[in-house]
PDB file of N, CA and C in Angstrom:
ATOM      1  N   MET A   1     353.629 172.707   9.462  1.00  0.00           N
ATOM      2  CA  MET A   1     352.490 173.288  10.595  1.00  0.00           C
ATOM      3  C   MET A   1     353.520 173.250  12.139  1.00  0.00           C
ATOM      4  N   LYS A   2     352.950 175.180  13.043  1.00  0.00           N
ATOM      5  CA  LYS A   2     353.700 175.352  14.556  1.00  0.00           C
ATOM      6  C   LYS A   2     353.209 175.256  15.174  1.00  0.00           C
ATOM      7  N   ILE A   3     353.352 174.147  15.844  1.00  0.00           N
ATOM      8  CA  ILE A   3     352.314 173.887  17.259  1.00  0.00           C
ATOM      9  C   ILE A   3     353.132 175.375  18.553  1.00  0.00           C
ATOM     10  N   GLU A   4     352.018 175.905  19.259  1.00  0.00           N
ATOM     11  CA  GLU A   4     353.245 176.817  20.372  1.00  0.00           C
ATOM     12  C   GLU A   4     352.580 176.117  21.573  1.00  0.00           C
ATOM     13  N   ASN A   5     353.764 176.388  22.984  1.00  0.00           N
ATOM     14  CA  ASN A   5     352.346 175.908  24.521  1.00  0.00           C
ATOM     15  C   ASN A   5     351.854 177.344  24.914  1.00  0.00           C
ATOM     16  N   ASN A   6     350.552 176.943  24.260  1.00  0.00           N
ATOM     17  CA  ASN A   6     350.602 178.585  25.398  1.00  0.00           C
ATOM     18  C   ASN A   6     349.778 178.251  26.700  1.00  0.00           C
ATOM     19  N   VAL A   7     349.893 177.287  26.639  1.00  0.00           N
ATOM     20  CA  VAL A   7     349.924 176.362  27.909  1.00  0.00           C
ATOM     21  C   VAL A   7     349.096 178.241  29.380  1.00  0.00           C
ATOM     22  N   GLN A   8     350.747 178.243  29.589  1.00  0.00           N
ATOM     23  CA  GLN A   8     350.539 178.799  30.636  1.00  0.00           C
ATOM     24  C   GLN A   8     349.895 180.156  30.362  1.00  0.00           C
ATOM     25  N   THR A   9     349.811 180.569  29.442  1.00  0.00           N
ATOM     26  CA  THR A   9     348.468 181.820  29.635  1.00  0.00           C
ATOM     27  C   THR A   9     346.546 181.439  29.863  1.00  0.00           C
ATOM     28  N   PHE A  10     346.798 180.004  30.341  1.00  0.00           N
ATOM     29  CA  PHE A  10     345.570 180.109  30.468  1.00  0.00           C
ATOM     30  C   PHE A  10     344.983 179.557  31.652  1.00  0.00           C
ATOM     31  N   PHE A  11     346.513 179.983  32.732  1.00  0.00           N
ATOM     32  CA  PHE A  11     347.099 179.424  34.013  1.00  0.00           C
ATOM     33  C   PHE A  11     347.402 179.939  35.262  1.00  0.00           C
ATOM     34  N   ASP A  12     348.073 181.549  34.288  1.00  0.00           N
ATOM     35  CA  ASP A  12     348.904 182.840  35.042  1.00  0.00           C
ATOM     36  C   ASP A  12     348.058 183.617  34.258  1.00  0.00           C
ATOM     37  N   PRO A  13     347.230 184.131  36.195  1.00  0.00           N
ATOM     38  CA  PRO A  13     346.643 184.986  36.519  1.00  0.00           C
ATOM     39  C   PRO A  13     347.124 186.063  35.949  1.00  0.00           C
ATOM     40  N   TYR A  14     348.328 186.673  35.972  1.00  0.00           N
ATOM     41  CA  TYR A  14     348.920 187.564  36.309  1.00  0.00           C
ATOM     42  C   TYR A  14     348.848 187.833  33.998  1.00  0.00           C
ATOM     43  N   ALA A  15     348.635 187.063  33.143  1.00  0.00           N
ATOM     44  CA  ALA A  15     348.988 186.723  31.633  1.00  0.00           C
ATOM     45  C   ALA A  15     347.153 187.427  31.553  1.00  0.00           C
ATOM     46  N   ALA A  16     346.335 186.921  31.809  1.00  0.00           N
ATOM     47  CA  ALA A  16     345.926 186.783  32.349  1.00  0.00           C
ATOM     48  C   ALA A  16     344.954 188.552  32.409  1.00  0.00           C
ATOM     49  N   SER A  17     345.372 188.390  33.191  1.00  0.00           N
ATOM     50  CA  SER A  17     345.244 190.733  33.445  1.00  0.00           C
ATOM     51  C   SER A  17     345.940 191.394  32.340  1.00  0.00           C
ATOM     52  N   SER A  18     346.550 190.333  31.929  1.00  0.00           N
ATOM     53  CA  SER A  18     347.298 191.606  31.867  1.00  0.00           C
ATOM     54  C   SER A  18     346.523 191.256  29.739  1.00  0.00           C
ATOM     55  N   ALA A  19     345.746 190.721  29.560  1.00  0.00           N
ATOM     56  CA  ALA A  19     345.414 190.427  28.802  1.00  0.00           C
ATOM     57  C   ALA A  19     343.920 191.141  28.115  1.00  0.00           C
ATOM     58  N   THR A  20     343.463 191.597  29.382  1.00  0.00           N
ATOM     59  CA  THR A  20     342.216 192.210  30.443  1.00  0.00           C
ATOM     60  C   THR A  20     343.306 193.603  29.673  1.00  0.00           C
ATOM     61  N   ASP A  21     344.143 193.456  30.624  1.00  0.00           N
ATOM     62  CA  ASP A  21     344.289 195.311  30.094  1.00  0.00           C
ATOM     63  C   ASP A  21     344.714 195.770  28.407  1.00  0.00           C
ATOM     64  N   LYS A  22     344.951 194.782  27.874  1.00  0.00           N
ATOM     65  CA  LYS A  22     345.009 194.928  26.325  1.00  0.00           C
ATOM     66  C   LYS A  22     344.201 195.287  25.680  1.00  0.00           C
ATOM     67  N   ALA A  23     342.571 194.657  26.201  1.00  0.00           N
ATOM     68  CA  ALA A  23     341.673 194.253  25.069  1.00  0.00           C
ATOM     69  C   ALA A  23     340.901 195.973  25.563  1.00  0.00           C
ATOM     70  N   THR A  24     341.180 196.675  27.585  1.00  0.00           N
ATOM     71  CA  THR A  24     340.813 197.655  27.536  1.00  0.00           C
ATOM     72  C   THR A  24     341.618 198.767  27.243  1.00  0.00           C
ATOM     73  N   GLN A  25     342.182 198.212  26.294  1.00  0.00           N
ATOM     74  CA  GLN A  25     343.083 199.779  26.095  1.00  0.00           C
ATOM     75  C   GLN A  25     343.428 199.980  24.689  1.00  0.00           C
ATOM     76  N   ALA A  26     342.217 198.426  23.826  1.00  0.00           N
ATOM     77  CA  ALA A  26     341.956 198.896  22.242  1.00  0.00           C
ATOM     78  C   ALA A  26     340.084 199.077  22.420  1.00  0.00           C
ATOM     79  N   ARG A  27     340.111 198.375  23.856  1.00  0.00           N
ATOM     80  CA  ARG A  27     338.823 199.814  23.480  1.00  0.00           C
ATOM     81  C   ARG A  27     338.569 201.603  24.068  1.00  0.00           C
ATOM     82  N   ALA A  28     339.728 201.825  24.830  1.00  0.00           N
ATOM     83  CA  ALA A  28     340.093 203.132  24.483  1.00  0.00           C
ATOM     84  C   ALA A  28     340.235 203.270  23.354  1.00  0.00           C
ATOM     85  N   ALA A  29     341.315 203.102  22.096  1.00  0.00           N
ATOM     86  CA  ALA A  29     341.292 203.478  21.826  1.00  0.00           C
ATOM     87  C   ALA A  29     340.385 203.355  19.953  1.00  0.00           C
ATOM     88  N   ASP A  30     339.534 202.380  20.425  1.00  0.00           N
ATOM     89  CA  ASP A  30     338.062 202.459  19.679  1.00  0.00           C
ATOM     90  C   ASP A  30     337.203 203.599  19.689  1.00  0.00           C
ATOM     91  N   ALA A  31     337.376 203.939  20.778  1.00  0.00           N
ATOM     92  CA  ALA A  31     335.788 204.766  22.216  1.00  0.00           C
ATOM     93  C   ALA A  31     336.939 206.601  21.171  1.00  0.00           C
ATOM     94  N   ALA A  32     337.925 206.659  20.997  1.00  0.00           N
ATOM     95  CA  ALA A  32     338.914 207.279  21.034  1.00  0.00           C
ATOM     96  C   ALA A  32     338.964 208.339  19.608  1.00  0.00           C
ATOM     97  N   ALA A  33     338.883 206.566  18.400  1.00  0.00           N
ATOM     98  CA  ALA A  33     338.741 206.921  16.767  1.00  0.00           C
ATOM     99  C   ALA A  33     337.216 207.875  16.626  1.00  0.00           C
ATOM    100  N   PRO A  34     337.767 208.728  15.725  1.00  0.00           N
ATOM    101  CA  PRO A  34     336.437 209.030  14.882  1.00  0.00           C
ATOM    102  C   PRO A  34     335.813 208.262  14.409  1.00  0.00           C
ATOM    103  N   GLN A  35     334.673 208.399  14.502  1.00  0.00           N
ATOM    104  CA  GLN A  35     333.364 207.414  14.404  1.00  0.00           C
ATOM    105  C   GLN A  35     332.698 207.671  12.322  1.00  0.00           C
ATOM    106  N   THR A  36     332.679 206.992  11.866  1.00  0.00           N
ATOM    107  CA  THR A  36     332.601 206.859  10.823  1.00  0.00           C
ATOM    108  C   THR A  36     330.919 206.648   9.799  1.00  0.00           C
ATOM    109  N   GLU A  37     330.801 206.634   8.459  1.00  0.00           N
ATOM    110  CA  GLU A  37     329.587 206.642   8.494  1.00  0.00           C
ATOM    111  C   GLU A  37     328.884 205.023   8.031  1.00  0.00           C
ATOM    112  N   GLY A  38     327.601 204.509   9.134  1.00  0.00           N
ATOM    113  CA  GLY A  38     327.749 203.106   7.311  1.00  0.00           C
ATOM    114  C   GLY A  38     328.159 202.348   9.605  1.00  0.00           C
ATOM    115  N   GLY A  39     328.107 202.712  10.226  1.00  0.00           N
ATOM    116  CA  GLY A  39     329.478 201.678  10.678  1.00  0.00           C
ATOM    117  C   GLY A  39     328.027 201.018  11.610  1.00  0.00           C
ATOM    118  N   ASP A  40     328.689 200.217  13.013  1.00  0.00           N
ATOM    119  CA  ASP A  40     327.924 199.305  13.576  1.00  0.00           C
ATOM    120  C   ASP A  40     327.211 200.656  15.402  1.00  0.00           C
ATOM    121  N   THR A  41     326.027 200.154  15.278  1.00  0.00           N
ATOM    122  CA  THR A  41     325.724 200.343  16.375  1.00  0.00           C
ATOM    123  C   THR A  41     325.511 199.552  17.620  1.00  0.00           C
ATOM    124  N   VAL A  42     325.580 199.426  18.345  1.00  0.00           N
ATOM    125  CA  VAL A  42     324.587 199.531  19.858  1.00  0.00           C
ATOM    126  C   VAL A  42     323.423 200.256  20.795  1.00  0.00           C
ATOM    127  N   SER A  43     322.202 199.562  21.152  1.00  0.00           N
ATOM    128  CA  SER A  43     321.190 199.960  22.142  1.00  0.00           C
ATOM    129  C   SER A  43     321.199 199.266  23.070  1.00  0.00           C
ATOM    130  N   VAL A  44     321.153 199.546  24.145  1.00  0.00           N
ATOM    131  CA  VAL A  44     321.066 199.074  25.183  1.00  0.00           C
ATOM    132  C   VAL A  44     319.283 198.812  25.916  1.00  0.00           C
ATOM    133  N   SER A  45     318.438 198.248  25.679  1.00  0.00           N
ATOM    134  CA  SER A  45     317.347 198.409  26.814  1.00  0.00           C
ATOM    135  C   SER A  45     317.003 199.003  28.075  1.00  0.00           C
ATOM    136  N   GLN A  46     315.291 199.496  28.268  1.00  0.00           N
ATOM    137  CA  GLN A  46     315.796 200.308  29.024  1.00  0.00           C
ATOM    138  C   GLN A  46     315.649 199.497  30.514  1.00  0.00           C
ATOM    139  N   ASP A  47     315.018 197.982  30.423  1.00  0.00           N
ATOM    140  CA  ASP A  47     315.535 196.499  31.764  1.00  0.00           C
ATOM    141  C   ASP A  47     317.224 196.891  31.091  1.00  0.00           C
ATOM    142  N   ALA A  48     317.658 196.717  31.058  1.00  0.00           N
ATOM    143  CA  ALA A  48     319.647 196.932  31.106  1.00  0.00           C
ATOM    144  C   ALA A  48     320.391 197.320  31.590  1.00  0.00           C
ATOM    145  N   LEU A  49     319.643 199.292  30.711  1.00  0.00           N
ATOM    146  CA  LEU A  49     319.794 200.616  32.113  1.00  0.00           C
ATOM    147  C   LEU A  49     319.387 200.314  33.568  1.00  0.00           C
ATOM    148  N   LEU A  50     318.679 199.939  33.613  1.00  0.00           N
ATOM    149  CA  LEU A  50     317.884 199.697  35.137  1.00  0.00           C
ATOM    150  C   LEU A  50     318.288 199.032  35.539  1.00  0.00           C
ATOM    151  N   LEU A  51     318.481 197.854  35.103  1.00  0.00           N
ATOM    152  CA  LEU A  51     320.024 196.158  36.238  1.00  0.00           C
ATOM    153  C   LEU A  51     321.350 196.938  35.805  1.00  0.00           C
ATOM    154  N   THR A  52     321.029 198.289  35.766  1.00  0.00           N
ATOM    155  CA  THR A  52     322.485 198.188  35.509  1.00  0.00           C
ATOM    156  C   THR A  52     322.370 199.264  36.895  1.00  0.00           C
ATOM    157  N   GLU A  53     322.219 199.956  36.765  1.00  0.00           N
ATOM    158  CA  GLU A  53     321.533 200.635  38.169  1.00  0.00           C
ATOM    159  C   GLU A  53     321.513 199.891  39.205  1.00  0.00           C
ATOM    160  N   ALA A  54     321.051 199.493  39.453  1.00  0.00           N
ATOM    161  CA  ALA A  54     320.328 198.253  40.352  1.00  0.00           C
ATOM    162  C   ALA A  54     321.454 197.734  40.775  1.00  0.00           C
ATOM    163  N   ARG A  55     322.365 197.240  40.767  1.00  0.00           N
ATOM    164  CA  ARG A  55     323.551 196.819  40.549  1.00  0.00           C
ATOM    165  C   ARG A  55     323.750 197.213  41.539  1.00  0.00           C
ATOM    166  N   ARG A  56     324.652 199.151  41.044  1.00  0.00           N
ATOM    167  CA  ARG A  56     325.835 199.946  40.996  1.00  0.00           C
ATOM    168  C   ARG A  56     325.343 200.564  42.812  1.00  0.00           C
ATOM    169  N   THR A  57     323.207 200.636  42.445  1.00  0.00           N
ATOM    170  CA  THR A  57     322.983 200.754  44.038  1.00  0.00           C
ATOM    171  C   THR A  57     323.962 200.082  45.411  1.00  0.00           C
ATOM    172  N   ALA A  58     323.260 198.713  44.558  1.00  0.00           N
ATOM    173  CA  ALA A  58     323.224 197.350  45.788  1.00  0.00           C
ATOM    174  C   ALA A  58     325.183 196.935  46.065  1.00  0.00           C
ATOM    175  N   GLN A  59     325.664 197.405  45.097  1.00  0.00           N
ATOM    176  CA  GLN A  59     327.278 197.797  45.511  1.00  0.00           C
ATOM    177  C   GLN A  59     327.527 198.882  46.093  1.00  0.00           C
ATOM    178  N   ASN A  60     326.427 199.580  46.268  1.00  0.00           N
ATOM    179  CA  ASN A  60     327.363 201.044  47.131  1.00  0.00           C
ATOM    180  C   ASN A  60     326.381 201.172  48.067  1.00  0.00           C
ATOM    181  N   THR A  61     325.841 200.066  48.451  1.00  0.00           N
ATOM    182  CA  THR A  61     325.112 199.753  49.561  1.00  0.00           C
ATOM    183  C   THR A  61     325.696 199.622  51.074  1.00  0.00           C
ATOM    184  N   PRO A  62     326.425 199.977  52.052  1.00  0.00           N
ATOM    185  CA  PRO A  62     326.647 198.559  52.508  1.00  0.00           C
ATOM    186  C   PRO A  62     325.919 197.562  53.525  1.00  0.00           C
ATOM    187  N   ASP A  63     326.485 196.842  53.670  1.00  0.00           N
ATOM    188  CA  ASP A  63     325.965 195.109  53.849  1.00  0.00           C
ATOM    189  C   ASP A  63     325.089 195.803  55.053  1.00  0.00           C
ATOM    190  N   VAL A  64     325.775 195.751  55.889  1.00  0.00           N
ATOM    191  CA  VAL A  64     325.334 196.377  57.250  1.00  0.00           C
ATOM    192  C   VAL A  64     324.755 197.247  57.850  1.00  0.00           C
ATOM    193  N   ARG A  65     323.324 198.325  58.609  1.00  0.00           N
ATOM    194  CA  ARG A  65     323.236 199.549  58.519  1.00  0.00           C
ATOM    195  C   ARG A  65     323.249 199.408  60.296  1.00  0.00           C
ATOM    196  N   ALA A  66     324.357 200.294  60.114  1.00  0.00           N
ATOM    197  CA  ALA A  66     325.086 200.798  61.589  1.00  0.00           C
ATOM    198  C   ALA A  66     324.606 201.196  62.901  1.00  0.00           C
ATOM    199  N   ASP A  67     322.708 201.994  62.273  1.00  0.00           N
ATOM    200  CA  ASP A  67     322.261 202.778  62.904  1.00  0.00           C
ATOM    201  C   ASP A  67     321.356 202.018  63.428  1.00  0.00           C
ATOM    202  N   LYS A  68     320.473 200.563  62.797  1.00  0.00           N
ATOM    203  CA  LYS A  68     319.763 199.556  64.052  1.00  0.00           C
ATOM    204  C   LYS A  68     320.506 198.399  64.576  1.00  0.00           C
ATOM    205  N   VAL A  69     321.598 197.868  64.311  1.00  0.00           N
ATOM    206  CA  VAL A  69     322.839 197.603  64.649  1.00  0.00           C
ATOM    207  C   VAL A  69     323.194 198.198  65.974  1.00  0.00           C
ATOM    208  N   ALA A  70     323.478 199.803  66.437  1.00  0.00           N
ATOM    209  CA  ALA A  70     323.482 200.096  66.985  1.00  0.00           C
ATOM    210  C   ALA A  70     322.694 200.555  68.908  1.00  0.00           C
ATOM    211  N   THR A  71     321.231 200.696  67.215  1.00  0.00           N
ATOM    212  CA  THR A  71     319.689 200.817  68.600  1.00  0.00           C
ATOM    213  C   THR A  71     319.807 199.363  69.109  1.00  0.00           C
ATOM    214  N   LEU A  72     320.676 197.841  68.352  1.00  0.00           N
ATOM    215  CA  LEU A  72     319.777 196.719  69.106  1.00  0.00           C
ATOM    216  C   LEU A  72     320.211 196.575  69.790  1.00  0.00           C
ATOM    217  N   ARG A  73     321.939 196.575  69.977  1.00  0.00           N
ATOM    218  CA  ARG A  73     323.200 196.572  70.706  1.00  0.00           C
ATOM    219  C   ARG A  73     322.911 197.597  72.690  1.00  0.00           C
ATOM    220  N   GLN A  74     322.091 198.046  71.555  1.00  0.00           N
ATOM    221  CA  GLN A  74     321.487 199.502  72.979  1.00  0.00           C
ATOM    222  C   GLN A  74     320.575 198.267  73.890  1.00  0.00           C
ATOM    223  N   GLU A  75     319.776 198.211  73.286  1.00  0.00           N
ATOM    224  CA  GLU A  75     318.238 197.333  73.878  1.00  0.00           C
ATOM    225  C   GLU A  75     319.090 196.229  74.772  1.00  0.00           C
ATOM    226  N   VAL A  76     319.781 195.516  74.103  1.00  0.00           N
ATOM    227  CA  VAL A  76     319.999 194.617  74.659  1.00  0.00           C
ATOM    228  C   VAL A  76     321.373 194.054  75.407  1.00  0.00           C
ATOM    229  N   ALA A  77     322.274 195.658  75.059  1.00  0.00           N
ATOM    230  CA  ALA A  77     322.516 196.424  76.409  1.00  0.00           C
ATOM    231  C   ALA A  77     321.957 196.505  78.170  1.00  0.00           C
ATOM    232  N   ASP A  78     320.810 197.289  78.168  1.00  0.00           N
ATOM    233  CA  ASP A  78     319.810 198.274  79.101  1.00  0.00           C
ATOM    234  C   ASP A  78     318.641 196.477  79.211  1.00  0.00           C
ATOM    235  N   GLY A  79     318.872 195.894  78.317  1.00  0.00           N
ATOM    236  CA  GLY A  79     317.913 194.369  79.049  1.00  0.00           C
ATOM    237  C   GLY A  79     316.882 194.896  78.788  1.00  0.00           C
ATOM    238  N   THR A  80     316.102 195.235  77.388  1.00  0.00           N
ATOM    239  CA  THR A  80     314.521 196.227  77.572  1.00  0.00           C
ATOM    240  C   THR A  80     314.394 195.265  74.765  1.00  0.00           C
ATOM    241  N   TYR A  81     315.520 194.431  75.230  1.00  0.00           N
ATOM    242  CA  TYR A  81     315.061 194.205  73.903  1.00  0.00           C
ATOM    243  C   TYR A  81     313.996 192.683  73.998  1.00  0.00           C
ATOM    244  N   ALA A  82     313.236 192.618  73.146  1.00  0.00           N
ATOM    245  CA  ALA A  82     312.226 191.701  73.562  1.00  0.00           C
ATOM    246  C   ALA A  82     312.081 191.563  72.618  1.00  0.00           C
ATOM    247  N   VAL A  83     311.907 189.890  72.591  1.00  0.00           N
ATOM    248  CA  VAL A  83     311.484 188.937  71.551  1.00  0.00           C
ATOM    249  C   VAL A  83     310.459 188.602  71.386  1.00  0.00           C
ATOM    250  N   ASP A  84     309.738 188.647  69.757  1.00  0.00           N
ATOM    251  CA  ASP A  84     308.356 188.427  69.910  1.00  0.00           C
ATOM    252  C   ASP A  84     307.919 186.645  68.906  1.00  0.00           C
ATOM    253  N   SER A  85     307.807 186.479  70.064  1.00  0.00           N
ATOM    254  CA  SER A  85     308.208 184.756  69.452  1.00  0.00           C
ATOM    255  C   SER A  85     307.412 184.050  68.154  1.00  0.00           C
ATOM    256  N   ARG A  86     306.360 184.456  68.763  1.00  0.00           N
ATOM    257  CA  ARG A  86     305.065 184.866  67.607  1.00  0.00           C
ATOM    258  C   ARG A  86     304.845 185.366  66.525  1.00  0.00           C
ATOM    259  N   ARG A  87     305.110 186.638  66.237  1.00  0.00           N
ATOM    260  CA  ARG A  87     305.919 187.548  65.101  1.00  0.00           C
ATOM    261  C   ARG A  87     307.338 185.937  64.435  1.00  0.00           C
ATOM    262  N   ILE A  88     308.310 185.423  64.985  1.00  0.00           N
ATOM    263  CA  ILE A  88     309.269 184.858  64.657  1.00  0.00           C
ATOM    264  C   ILE A  88     309.232 183.167  63.974  1.00  0.00           C
ATOM    265  N   ALA A  89     307.544 182.686  64.491  1.00  0.00           N
ATOM    266  CA  ALA A  89     307.217 181.917  63.473  1.00  0.00           C
ATOM    267  C   ALA A  89     305.943 181.914  62.674  1.00  0.00           C
ATOM    268  N   GLN A  90     305.906 182.663  62.719  1.00  0.00           N
ATOM    269  CA  GLN A  90     304.871 183.552  61.587  1.00  0.00           C
ATOM    270  C   GLN A  90     305.974 183.764  60.070  1.00  0.00           C
ATOM    271  N   SER A  91     306.600 184.242  60.753  1.00  0.00           N
ATOM    272  CA  SER A  91     307.909 184.203  59.476  1.00  0.00           C
ATOM    273  C   SER A  91     308.318 182.963  59.685  1.00  0.00           C
ATOM    274  N   LEU A  92     308.314 182.360  60.416  1.00  0.00           N
ATOM    275  CA  LEU A  92     309.044 180.673  59.349  1.00  0.00           C
ATOM    276  C   LEU A  92     308.171 179.889  59.155  1.00  0.00           C
ATOM    277  N   ILE A  93     306.535 179.832  58.989  1.00  0.00           N
ATOM    278  CA  ILE A  93     306.108 179.780  58.322  1.00  0.00           C
ATOM    279  C   ILE A  93     305.859 179.651  57.020  1.00  0.00           C
ATOM    280  N   ARG A  94     305.641 181.257  56.808  1.00  0.00           N
ATOM    281  CA  ARG A  94     304.753 182.079  55.224  1.00  0.00           C
ATOM    282  C   ARG A  94     306.098 181.660  54.550  1.00  0.00           C
ATOM    283  N   GLU A  95     307.666 182.027  55.011  1.00  0.00           N
ATOM    284  CA  GLU A  95     309.188 181.928  54.535  1.00  0.00           C
ATOM    285  C   GLU A  95     309.821 180.064  54.262  1.00  0.00           C
ATOM    286  N   GLU A  96     309.481 179.869  54.995  1.00  0.00           N
ATOM    287  CA  GLU A  96     310.183 178.704  54.549  1.00  0.00           C
ATOM    288  C   GLU A  96     308.697 177.516  55.044  1.00  0.00           C
ATOM    289  N   PRO A  97     307.882 176.858  54.157  1.00  0.00           N
ATOM    290  CA  PRO A  97     306.528 176.588  54.233  1.00  0.00           C
ATOM    291  C   PRO A  97     307.307 174.957  54.590  1.00  0.00           C
ATOM    292  N   GLY A  98     308.640 173.965  53.010  1.00  0.00           N
ATOM    293  CA  GLY A  98     308.838 172.863  53.202  1.00  0.00           C
ATOM    294  C   GLY A  98     309.744 172.370  54.971  1.00  0.00           C
ATOM    295  N   LEU A  99     309.278 172.981  55.690  1.00  0.00           N
ATOM    296  CA  LEU A  99     310.515 172.747  56.922  1.00  0.00           C
ATOM    297  C   LEU A  99     309.411 172.351  58.107  1.00  0.00           C
ATOM    298  N   PHE A 100     307.845 172.519  57.374  1.00  0.00           N
ATOM    299  CA  PHE A 100     307.131 171.729  58.564  1.00  0.00           C
ATOM    300  C   PHE A 100     305.920 170.632  57.929  1.00  0.00           C
ATOM    301  N   GLN A 101     306.663 169.826  56.991  1.00  0.00           N
ATOM    302  CA  GLN A 101     306.009 169.301  56.521  1.00  0.00           C
ATOM    303  C   GLN A 101     307.006 167.745  56.537  1.00  0.00           C
ATOM    304  N   LEU A 102     306.500 166.726  56.844  1.00  0.00           N
ATOM    305  CA  LEU A 102     306.292 165.489  56.661  1.00  0.00           C
ATOM    306  C   LEU A 102     306.737 164.753  55.639  1.00  0.00           C
TER     307      LEU A 102
END
């Protein structure tokens, strides 16, 4: 019985990316290979497709709405920005009911 020291591959991020690259290349080769009858098939549910599309959309959406930030900055600079404390309090009560329990 031969024991190999493969511990470094578990901790080396470059070795892990190399293994990932090899897996990607293997998948690409499988995709390029001609299909044979009786092979395995995969089907993706409509829910999975919707989740994938939602994730893609979320990743492509900017984290900051620049137009809204510019408007608020201008209001603050002009001195016209007003805080509606009643609306903030109502939102706090609605969103965080545990904050007000003793």
